[in-house]
JSON list of C-alpha atoms in Angstrom, two decimals:
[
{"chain": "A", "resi": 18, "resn": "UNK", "atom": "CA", "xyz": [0.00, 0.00, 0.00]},
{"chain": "A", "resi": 19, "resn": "UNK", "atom": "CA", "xyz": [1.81, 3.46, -0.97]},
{"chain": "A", "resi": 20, "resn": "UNK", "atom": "CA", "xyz": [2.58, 5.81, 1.73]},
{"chain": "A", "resi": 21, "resn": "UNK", "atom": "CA", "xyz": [0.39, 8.92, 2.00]},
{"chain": "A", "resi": 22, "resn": "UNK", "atom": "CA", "xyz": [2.48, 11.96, 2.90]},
{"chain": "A", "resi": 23, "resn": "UNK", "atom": "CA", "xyz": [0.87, 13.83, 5.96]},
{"chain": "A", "resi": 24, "resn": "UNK", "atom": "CA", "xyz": [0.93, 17.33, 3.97]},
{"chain": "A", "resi": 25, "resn": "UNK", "atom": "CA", "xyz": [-1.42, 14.79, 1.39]},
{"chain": "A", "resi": 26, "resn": "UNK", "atom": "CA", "xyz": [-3.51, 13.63, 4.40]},
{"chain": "A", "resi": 27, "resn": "UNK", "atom": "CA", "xyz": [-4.57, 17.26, 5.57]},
{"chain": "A", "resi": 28, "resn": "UNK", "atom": "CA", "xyz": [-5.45, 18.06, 1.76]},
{"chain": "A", "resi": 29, "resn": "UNK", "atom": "CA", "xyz": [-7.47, 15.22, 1.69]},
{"chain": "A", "resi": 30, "resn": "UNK", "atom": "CA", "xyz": [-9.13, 16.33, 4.89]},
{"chain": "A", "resi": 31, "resn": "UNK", "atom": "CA", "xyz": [-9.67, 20.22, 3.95]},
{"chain": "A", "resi": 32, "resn": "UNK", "atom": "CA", "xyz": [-11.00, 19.38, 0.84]},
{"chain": "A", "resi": 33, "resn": "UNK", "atom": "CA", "xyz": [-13.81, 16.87, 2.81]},
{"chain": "A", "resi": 34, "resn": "UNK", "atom": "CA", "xyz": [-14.30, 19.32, 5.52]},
{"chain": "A", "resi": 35, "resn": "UNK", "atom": "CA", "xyz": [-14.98, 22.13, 2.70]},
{"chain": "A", "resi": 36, "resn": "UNK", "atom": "CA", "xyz": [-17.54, 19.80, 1.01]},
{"chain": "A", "resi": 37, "resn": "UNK", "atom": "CA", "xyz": [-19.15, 18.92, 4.42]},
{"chain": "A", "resi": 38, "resn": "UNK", "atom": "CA", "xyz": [-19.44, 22.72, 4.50]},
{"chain": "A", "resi": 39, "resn": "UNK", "atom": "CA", "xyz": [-20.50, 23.40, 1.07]},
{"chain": "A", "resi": 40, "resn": "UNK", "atom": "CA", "xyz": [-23.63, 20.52, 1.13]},
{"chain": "A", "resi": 41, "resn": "UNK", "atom": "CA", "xyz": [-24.74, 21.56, 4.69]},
{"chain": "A", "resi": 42, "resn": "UNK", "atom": "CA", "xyz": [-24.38, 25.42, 3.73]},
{"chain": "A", "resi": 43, "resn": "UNK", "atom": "CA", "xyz": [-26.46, 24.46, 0.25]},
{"chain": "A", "resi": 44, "resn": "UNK", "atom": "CA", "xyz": [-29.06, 23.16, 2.27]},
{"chain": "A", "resi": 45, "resn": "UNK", "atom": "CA", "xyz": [-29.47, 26.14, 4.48]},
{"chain": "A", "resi": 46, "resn": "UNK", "atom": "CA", "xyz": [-29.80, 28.62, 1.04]},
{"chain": "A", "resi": 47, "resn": "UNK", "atom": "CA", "xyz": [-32.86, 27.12, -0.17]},
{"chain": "A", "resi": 48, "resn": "UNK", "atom": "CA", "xyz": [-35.28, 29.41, -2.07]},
{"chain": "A", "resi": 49, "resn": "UNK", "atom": "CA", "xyz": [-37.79, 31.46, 0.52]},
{"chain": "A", "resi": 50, "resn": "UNK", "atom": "CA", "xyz": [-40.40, 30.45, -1.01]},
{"chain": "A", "resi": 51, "resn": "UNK", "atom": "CA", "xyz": [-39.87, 26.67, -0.46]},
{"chain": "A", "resi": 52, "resn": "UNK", "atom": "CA", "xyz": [-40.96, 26.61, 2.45]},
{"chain": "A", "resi": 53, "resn": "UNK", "atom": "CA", "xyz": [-44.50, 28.41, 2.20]},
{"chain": "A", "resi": 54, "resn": "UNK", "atom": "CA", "xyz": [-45.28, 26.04, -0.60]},
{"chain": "A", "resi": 55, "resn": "UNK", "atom": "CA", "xyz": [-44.33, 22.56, 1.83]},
{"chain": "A", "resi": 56, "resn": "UNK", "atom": "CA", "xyz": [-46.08, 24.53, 4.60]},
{"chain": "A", "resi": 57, "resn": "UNK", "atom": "CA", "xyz": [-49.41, 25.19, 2.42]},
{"chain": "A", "resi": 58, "resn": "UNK", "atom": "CA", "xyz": [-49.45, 21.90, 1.18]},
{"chain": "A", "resi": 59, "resn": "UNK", "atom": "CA", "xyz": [-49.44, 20.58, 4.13]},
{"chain": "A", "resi": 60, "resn": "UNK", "atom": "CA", "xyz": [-52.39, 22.79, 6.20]},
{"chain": "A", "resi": 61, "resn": "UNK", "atom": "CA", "xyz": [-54.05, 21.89, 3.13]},
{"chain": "A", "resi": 62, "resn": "UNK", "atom": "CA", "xyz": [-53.64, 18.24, 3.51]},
{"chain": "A", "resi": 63, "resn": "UNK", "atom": "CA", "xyz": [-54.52, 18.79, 7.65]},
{"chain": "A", "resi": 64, "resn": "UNK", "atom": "CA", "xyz": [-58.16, 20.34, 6.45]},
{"chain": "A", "resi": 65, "resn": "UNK", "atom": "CA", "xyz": [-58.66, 17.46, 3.67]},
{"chain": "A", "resi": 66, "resn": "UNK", "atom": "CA", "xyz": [-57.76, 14.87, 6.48]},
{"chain": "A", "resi": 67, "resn": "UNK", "atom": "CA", "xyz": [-60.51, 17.09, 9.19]},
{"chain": "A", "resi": 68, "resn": "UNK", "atom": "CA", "xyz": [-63.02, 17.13, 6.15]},
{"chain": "A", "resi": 69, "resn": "UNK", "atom": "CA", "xyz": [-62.44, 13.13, 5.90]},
{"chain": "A", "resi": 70, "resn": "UNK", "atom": "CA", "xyz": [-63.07, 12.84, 9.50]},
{"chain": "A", "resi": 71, "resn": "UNK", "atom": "CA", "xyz": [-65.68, 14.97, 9.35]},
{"chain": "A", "resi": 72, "resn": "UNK", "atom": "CA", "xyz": [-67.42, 12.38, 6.36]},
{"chain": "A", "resi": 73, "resn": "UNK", "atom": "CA", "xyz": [-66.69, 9.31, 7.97]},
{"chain": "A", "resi": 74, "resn": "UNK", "atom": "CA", "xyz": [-69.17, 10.48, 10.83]},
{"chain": "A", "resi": 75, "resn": "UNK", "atom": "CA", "xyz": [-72.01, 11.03, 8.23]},
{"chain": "A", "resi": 76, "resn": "UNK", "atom": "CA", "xyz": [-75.39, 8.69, 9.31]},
{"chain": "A", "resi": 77, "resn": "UNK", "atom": "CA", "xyz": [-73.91, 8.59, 13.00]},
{"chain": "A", "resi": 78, "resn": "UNK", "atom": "CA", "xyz": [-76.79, 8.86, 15.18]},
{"chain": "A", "resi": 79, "resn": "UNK", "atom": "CA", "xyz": [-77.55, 11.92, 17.23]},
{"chain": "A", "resi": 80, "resn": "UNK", "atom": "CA", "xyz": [-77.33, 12.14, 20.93]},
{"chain": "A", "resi": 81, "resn": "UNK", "atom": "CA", "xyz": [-77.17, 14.98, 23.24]},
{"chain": "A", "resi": 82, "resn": "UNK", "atom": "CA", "xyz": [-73.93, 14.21, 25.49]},
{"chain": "A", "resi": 83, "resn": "UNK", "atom": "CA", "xyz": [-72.59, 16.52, 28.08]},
{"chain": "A", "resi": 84, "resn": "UNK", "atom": "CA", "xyz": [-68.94, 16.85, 28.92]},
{"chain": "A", "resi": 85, "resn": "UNK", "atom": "CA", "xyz": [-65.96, 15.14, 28.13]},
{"chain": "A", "resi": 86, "resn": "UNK", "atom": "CA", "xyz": [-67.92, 12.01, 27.88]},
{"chain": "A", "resi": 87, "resn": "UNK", "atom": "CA", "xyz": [-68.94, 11.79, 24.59]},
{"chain": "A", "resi": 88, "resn": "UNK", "atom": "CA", "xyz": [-68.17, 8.48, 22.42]},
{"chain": "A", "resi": 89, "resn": "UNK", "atom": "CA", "xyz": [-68.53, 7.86, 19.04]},
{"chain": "A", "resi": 90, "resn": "UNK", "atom": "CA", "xyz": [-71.12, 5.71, 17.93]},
{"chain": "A", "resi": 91, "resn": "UNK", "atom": "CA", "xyz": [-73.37, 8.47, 19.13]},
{"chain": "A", "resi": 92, "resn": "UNK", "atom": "CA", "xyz": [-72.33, 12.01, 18.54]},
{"chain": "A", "resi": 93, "resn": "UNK", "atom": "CA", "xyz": [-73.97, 15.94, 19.58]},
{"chain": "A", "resi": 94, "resn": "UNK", "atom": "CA", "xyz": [-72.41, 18.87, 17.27]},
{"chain": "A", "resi": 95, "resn": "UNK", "atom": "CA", "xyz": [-69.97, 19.78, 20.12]},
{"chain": "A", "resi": 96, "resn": "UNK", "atom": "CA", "xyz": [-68.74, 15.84, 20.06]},
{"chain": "A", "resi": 97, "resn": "UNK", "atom": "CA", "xyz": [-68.64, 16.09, 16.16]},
{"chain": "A", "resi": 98, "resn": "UNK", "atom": "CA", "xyz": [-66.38, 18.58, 16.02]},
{"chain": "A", "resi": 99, "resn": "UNK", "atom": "CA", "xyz": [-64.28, 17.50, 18.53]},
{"chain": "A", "resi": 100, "resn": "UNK", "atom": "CA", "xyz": [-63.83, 13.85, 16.73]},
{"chain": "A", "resi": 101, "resn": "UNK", "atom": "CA", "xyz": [-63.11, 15.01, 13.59]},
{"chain": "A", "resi": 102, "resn": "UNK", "atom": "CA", "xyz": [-60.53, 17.44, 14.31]},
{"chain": "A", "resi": 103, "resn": "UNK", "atom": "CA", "xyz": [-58.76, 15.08, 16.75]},
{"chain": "A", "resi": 104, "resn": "UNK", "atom": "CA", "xyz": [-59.21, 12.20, 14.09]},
{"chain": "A", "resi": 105, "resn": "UNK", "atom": "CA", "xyz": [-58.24, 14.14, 11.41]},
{"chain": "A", "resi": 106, "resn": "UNK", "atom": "CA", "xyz": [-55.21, 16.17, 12.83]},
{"chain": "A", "resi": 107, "resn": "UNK", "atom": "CA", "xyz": [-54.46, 13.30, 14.20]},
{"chain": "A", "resi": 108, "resn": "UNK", "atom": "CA", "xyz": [-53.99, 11.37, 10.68]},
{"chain": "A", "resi": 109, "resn": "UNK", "atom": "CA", "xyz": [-52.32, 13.73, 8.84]},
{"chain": "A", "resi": 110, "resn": "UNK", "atom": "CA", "xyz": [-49.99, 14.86, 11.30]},
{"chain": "A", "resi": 111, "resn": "UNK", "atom": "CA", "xyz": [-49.69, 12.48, 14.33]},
{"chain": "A", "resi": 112, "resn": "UNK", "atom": "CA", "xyz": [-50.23, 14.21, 16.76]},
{"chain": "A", "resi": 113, "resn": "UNK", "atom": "CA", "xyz": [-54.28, 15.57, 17.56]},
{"chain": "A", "resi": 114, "resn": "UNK", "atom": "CA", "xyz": [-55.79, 18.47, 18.37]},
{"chain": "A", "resi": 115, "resn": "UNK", "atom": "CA", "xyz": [-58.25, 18.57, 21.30]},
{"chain": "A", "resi": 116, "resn": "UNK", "atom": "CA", "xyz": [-61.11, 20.83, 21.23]},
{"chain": "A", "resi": 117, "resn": "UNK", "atom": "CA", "xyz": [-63.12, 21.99, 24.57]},
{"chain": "A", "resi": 118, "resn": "UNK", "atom": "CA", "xyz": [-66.29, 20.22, 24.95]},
{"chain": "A", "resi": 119, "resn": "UNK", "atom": "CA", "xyz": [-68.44, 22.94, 25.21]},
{"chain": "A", "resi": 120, "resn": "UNK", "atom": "CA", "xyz": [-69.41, 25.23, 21.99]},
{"chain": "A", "resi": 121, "resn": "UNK", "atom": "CA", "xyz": [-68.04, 28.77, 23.65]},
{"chain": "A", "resi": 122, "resn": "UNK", "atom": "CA", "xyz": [-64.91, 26.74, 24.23]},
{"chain": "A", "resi": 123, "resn": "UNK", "atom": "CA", "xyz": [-64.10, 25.45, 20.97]},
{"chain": "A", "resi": 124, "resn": "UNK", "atom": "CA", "xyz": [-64.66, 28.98, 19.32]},
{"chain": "A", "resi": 125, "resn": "UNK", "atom": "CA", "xyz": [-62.39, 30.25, 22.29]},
{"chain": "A", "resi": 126, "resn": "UNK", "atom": "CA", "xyz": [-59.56, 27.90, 21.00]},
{"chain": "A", "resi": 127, "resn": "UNK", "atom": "CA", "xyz": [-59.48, 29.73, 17.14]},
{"chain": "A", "resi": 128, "resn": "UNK", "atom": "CA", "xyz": [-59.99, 33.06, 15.60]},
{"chain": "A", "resi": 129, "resn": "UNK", "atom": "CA", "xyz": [-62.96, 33.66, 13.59]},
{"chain": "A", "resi": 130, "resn": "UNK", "atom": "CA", "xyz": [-62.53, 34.64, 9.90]},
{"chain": "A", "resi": 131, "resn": "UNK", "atom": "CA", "xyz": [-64.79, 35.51, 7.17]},
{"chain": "A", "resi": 132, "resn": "UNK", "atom": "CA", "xyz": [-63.08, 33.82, 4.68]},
{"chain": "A", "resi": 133, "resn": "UNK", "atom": "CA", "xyz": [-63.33, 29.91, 5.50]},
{"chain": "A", "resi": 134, "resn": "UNK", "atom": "CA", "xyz": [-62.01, 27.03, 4.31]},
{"chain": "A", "resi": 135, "resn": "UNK", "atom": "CA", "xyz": [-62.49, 23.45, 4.49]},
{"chain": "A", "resi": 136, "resn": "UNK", "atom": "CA", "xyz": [-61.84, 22.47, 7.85]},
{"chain": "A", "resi": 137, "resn": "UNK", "atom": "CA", "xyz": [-63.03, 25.38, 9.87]},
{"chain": "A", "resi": 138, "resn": "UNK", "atom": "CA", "xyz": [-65.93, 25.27, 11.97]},
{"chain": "A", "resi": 139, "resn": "UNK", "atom": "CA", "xyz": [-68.79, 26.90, 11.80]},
{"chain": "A", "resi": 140, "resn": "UNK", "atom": "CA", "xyz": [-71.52, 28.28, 13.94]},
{"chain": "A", "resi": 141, "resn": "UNK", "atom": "CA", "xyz": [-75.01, 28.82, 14.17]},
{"chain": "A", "resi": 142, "resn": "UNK", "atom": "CA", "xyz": [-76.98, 31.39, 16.77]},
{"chain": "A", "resi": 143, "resn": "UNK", "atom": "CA", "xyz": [-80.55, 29.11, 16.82]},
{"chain": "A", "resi": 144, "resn": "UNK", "atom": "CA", "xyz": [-81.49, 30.37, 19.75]},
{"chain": "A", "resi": 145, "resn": "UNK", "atom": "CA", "xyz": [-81.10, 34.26, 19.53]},
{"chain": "A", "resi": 146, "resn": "UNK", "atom": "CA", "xyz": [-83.87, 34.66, 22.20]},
{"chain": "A", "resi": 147, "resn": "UNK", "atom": "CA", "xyz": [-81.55, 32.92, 24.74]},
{"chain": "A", "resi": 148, "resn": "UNK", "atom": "CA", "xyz": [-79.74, 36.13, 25.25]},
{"chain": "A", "resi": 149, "resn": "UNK", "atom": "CA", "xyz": [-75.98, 34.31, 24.47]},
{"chain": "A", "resi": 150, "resn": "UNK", "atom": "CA", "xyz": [-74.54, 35.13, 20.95]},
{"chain": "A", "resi": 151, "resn": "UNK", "atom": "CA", "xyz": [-72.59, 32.06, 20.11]},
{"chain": "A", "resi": 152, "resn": "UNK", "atom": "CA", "xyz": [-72.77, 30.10, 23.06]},
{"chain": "A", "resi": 153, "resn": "UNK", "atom": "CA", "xyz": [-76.32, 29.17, 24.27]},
{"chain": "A", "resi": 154, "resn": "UNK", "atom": "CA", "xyz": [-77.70, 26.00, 25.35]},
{"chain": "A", "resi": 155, "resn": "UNK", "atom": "CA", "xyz": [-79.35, 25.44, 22.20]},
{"chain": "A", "resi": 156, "resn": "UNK", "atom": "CA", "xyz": [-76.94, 26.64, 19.38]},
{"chain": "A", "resi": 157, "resn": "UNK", "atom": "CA", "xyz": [-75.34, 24.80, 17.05]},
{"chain": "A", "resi": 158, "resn": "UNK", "atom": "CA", "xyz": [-71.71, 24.30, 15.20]},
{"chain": "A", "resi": 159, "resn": "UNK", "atom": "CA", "xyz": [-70.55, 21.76, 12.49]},
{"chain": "A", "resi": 160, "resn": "UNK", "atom": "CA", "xyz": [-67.65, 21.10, 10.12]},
{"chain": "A", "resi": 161, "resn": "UNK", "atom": "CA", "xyz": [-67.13, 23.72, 7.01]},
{"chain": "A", "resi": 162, "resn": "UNK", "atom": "CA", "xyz": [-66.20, 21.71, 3.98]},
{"chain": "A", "resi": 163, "resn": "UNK", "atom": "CA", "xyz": [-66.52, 24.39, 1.51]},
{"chain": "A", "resi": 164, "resn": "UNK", "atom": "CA", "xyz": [-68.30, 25.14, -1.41]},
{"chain": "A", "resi": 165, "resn": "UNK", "atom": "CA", "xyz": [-71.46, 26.59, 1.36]},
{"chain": "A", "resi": 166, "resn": "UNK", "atom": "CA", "xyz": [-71.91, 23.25, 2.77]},
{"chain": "A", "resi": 167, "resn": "UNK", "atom": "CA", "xyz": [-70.94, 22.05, 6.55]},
{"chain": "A", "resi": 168, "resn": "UNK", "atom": "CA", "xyz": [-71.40, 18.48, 8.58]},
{"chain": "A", "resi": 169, "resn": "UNK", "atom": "CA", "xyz": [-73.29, 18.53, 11.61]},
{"chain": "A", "resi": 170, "resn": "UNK", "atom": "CA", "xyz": [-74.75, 15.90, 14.25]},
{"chain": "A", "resi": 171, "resn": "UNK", "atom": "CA", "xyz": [-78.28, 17.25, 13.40]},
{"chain": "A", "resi": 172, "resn": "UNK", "atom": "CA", "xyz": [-81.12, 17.21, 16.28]},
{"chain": "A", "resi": 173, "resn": "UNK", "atom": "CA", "xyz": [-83.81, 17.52, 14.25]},
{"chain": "A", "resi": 174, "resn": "UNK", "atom": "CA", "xyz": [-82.87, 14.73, 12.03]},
{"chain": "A", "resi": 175, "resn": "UNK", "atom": "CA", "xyz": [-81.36, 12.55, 14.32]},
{"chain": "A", "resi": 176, "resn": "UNK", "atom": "CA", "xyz": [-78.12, 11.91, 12.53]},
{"chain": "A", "resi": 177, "resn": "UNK", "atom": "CA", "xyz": [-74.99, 13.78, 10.99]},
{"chain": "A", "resi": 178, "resn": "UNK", "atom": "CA", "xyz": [-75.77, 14.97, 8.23]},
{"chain": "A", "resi": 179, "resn": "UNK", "atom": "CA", "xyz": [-74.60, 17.39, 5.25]},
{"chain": "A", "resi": 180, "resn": "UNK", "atom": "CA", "xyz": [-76.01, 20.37, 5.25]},
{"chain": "A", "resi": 181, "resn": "UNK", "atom": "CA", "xyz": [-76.06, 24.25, 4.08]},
{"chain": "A", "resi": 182, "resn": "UNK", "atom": "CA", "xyz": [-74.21, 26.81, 5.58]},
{"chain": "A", "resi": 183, "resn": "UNK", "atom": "CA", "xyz": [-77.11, 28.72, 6.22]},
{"chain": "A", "resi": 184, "resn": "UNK", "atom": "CA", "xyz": [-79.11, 25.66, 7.51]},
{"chain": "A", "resi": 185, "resn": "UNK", "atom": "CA", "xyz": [-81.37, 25.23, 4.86]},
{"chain": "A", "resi": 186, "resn": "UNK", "atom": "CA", "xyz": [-81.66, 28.86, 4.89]},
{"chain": "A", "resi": 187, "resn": "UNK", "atom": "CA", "xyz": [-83.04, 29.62, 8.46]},
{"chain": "A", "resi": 188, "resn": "UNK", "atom": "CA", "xyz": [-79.11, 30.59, 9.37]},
{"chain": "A", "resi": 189, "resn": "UNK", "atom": "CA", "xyz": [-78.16, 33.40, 7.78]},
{"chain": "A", "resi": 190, "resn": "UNK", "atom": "CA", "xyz": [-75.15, 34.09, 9.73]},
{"chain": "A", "resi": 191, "resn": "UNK", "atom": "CA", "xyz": [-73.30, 31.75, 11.11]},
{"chain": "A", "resi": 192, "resn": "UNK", "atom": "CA", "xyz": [-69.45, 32.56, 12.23]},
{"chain": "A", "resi": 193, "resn": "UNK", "atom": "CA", "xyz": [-66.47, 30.40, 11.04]},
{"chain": "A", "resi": 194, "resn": "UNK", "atom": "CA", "xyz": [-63.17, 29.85, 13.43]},
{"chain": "A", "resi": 195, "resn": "UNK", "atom": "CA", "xyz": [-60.16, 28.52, 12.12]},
{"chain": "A", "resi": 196, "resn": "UNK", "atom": "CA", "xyz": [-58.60, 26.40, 15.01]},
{"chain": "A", "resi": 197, "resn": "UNK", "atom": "CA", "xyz": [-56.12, 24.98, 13.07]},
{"chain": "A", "resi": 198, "resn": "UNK", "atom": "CA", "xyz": [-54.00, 27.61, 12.49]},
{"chain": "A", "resi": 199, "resn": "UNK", "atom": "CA", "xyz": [-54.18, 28.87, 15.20]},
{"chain": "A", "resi": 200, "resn": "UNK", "atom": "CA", "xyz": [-52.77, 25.82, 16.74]},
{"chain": "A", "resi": 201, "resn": "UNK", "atom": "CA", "xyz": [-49.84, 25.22, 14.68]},
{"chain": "A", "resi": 202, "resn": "UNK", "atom": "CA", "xyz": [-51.75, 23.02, 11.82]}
]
């Protein structure tokens, strides 16, 4: 085996340590807008995967539940929500969000906005003689999942259902929160 001289030997090592430094420096001068794109893509994926959640619910019988106690061969609105935006954070990232079980808690937990998208929730006031915007005993929320229609566990019908954003028209203005971004999806 020939004899490597030791002024060859530290070439030999500059030249790695350089390209050690060049790669790891390339990777650090990626384009700006790399990284909106991955992140888009993948909020975007997070509200497909919520939306999902959201559909494999639909026919679910309804049943008032109070409470953290709420399972999920019977679902409320509150429940709903809270099932498909564990289930469906929960796929697509690995790690779930958990939603308050109350209604006033889960729009606590986002910010509204008044441009939704698939994945938000959305609000009804049904009760607007109960003297509690947003929050009453009897008013409602469900899953946006765009193009003005929503999932809710439906009283009336007794089931989750698709639906209109306006409730067949007797909702005129429901709210939407985004609680995913808010929370880092």
């Amino acid at each position: 085996m020939p004899q490597i001289s030791r002024s060859a030997r530290r070439r030999r090592g500059t030249v790695a340590a350089l390209a050690v430094v060049a790669v790891f420096a390339g990777a650090l001068s990626t384009p700006a807008t790399a990284a909106p794109a991955s992140v888009g893509t993948r909020a975007a994926g997070v509200r497909q995967a919520v939306v999902n959640a959201a559909k494999a619910y639909l026919g679910t019988p309804y049943k008032l539940e109070y409470g953290w106690t709420c399972g999920t061969a019977r679902v409320d609105c509150e429940c709903l929500n809270r099932h498909a935006i564990w289930d469906g954070t929960k796929a697509a990232t690995g790690r779930g969000l958990q939603l308050d079980y109350w209604l006033q808690g889960q729009i606590n937990q986002g910010r509204r906005t008044t441009s939704p998208r698939p994945g938000d929730l959305i609000f009804w006031d049904t009760d607007p003689g109960d003297g509690i915007r947003y929050g009453g005993d009897l008013d409602h929320t469900g899953i946006y999942i765009g193009n003005g229609q929503a999932i809710d566990a439906n009283a009336y019908y007794g089931r989750v259902k698709y639906d209109s954003v306006t409730l067949g028209g007797t909702e005129r203005d429901p709210i939407y929160i985004d609680v995913l971004t808010p929370n880092g999806y």
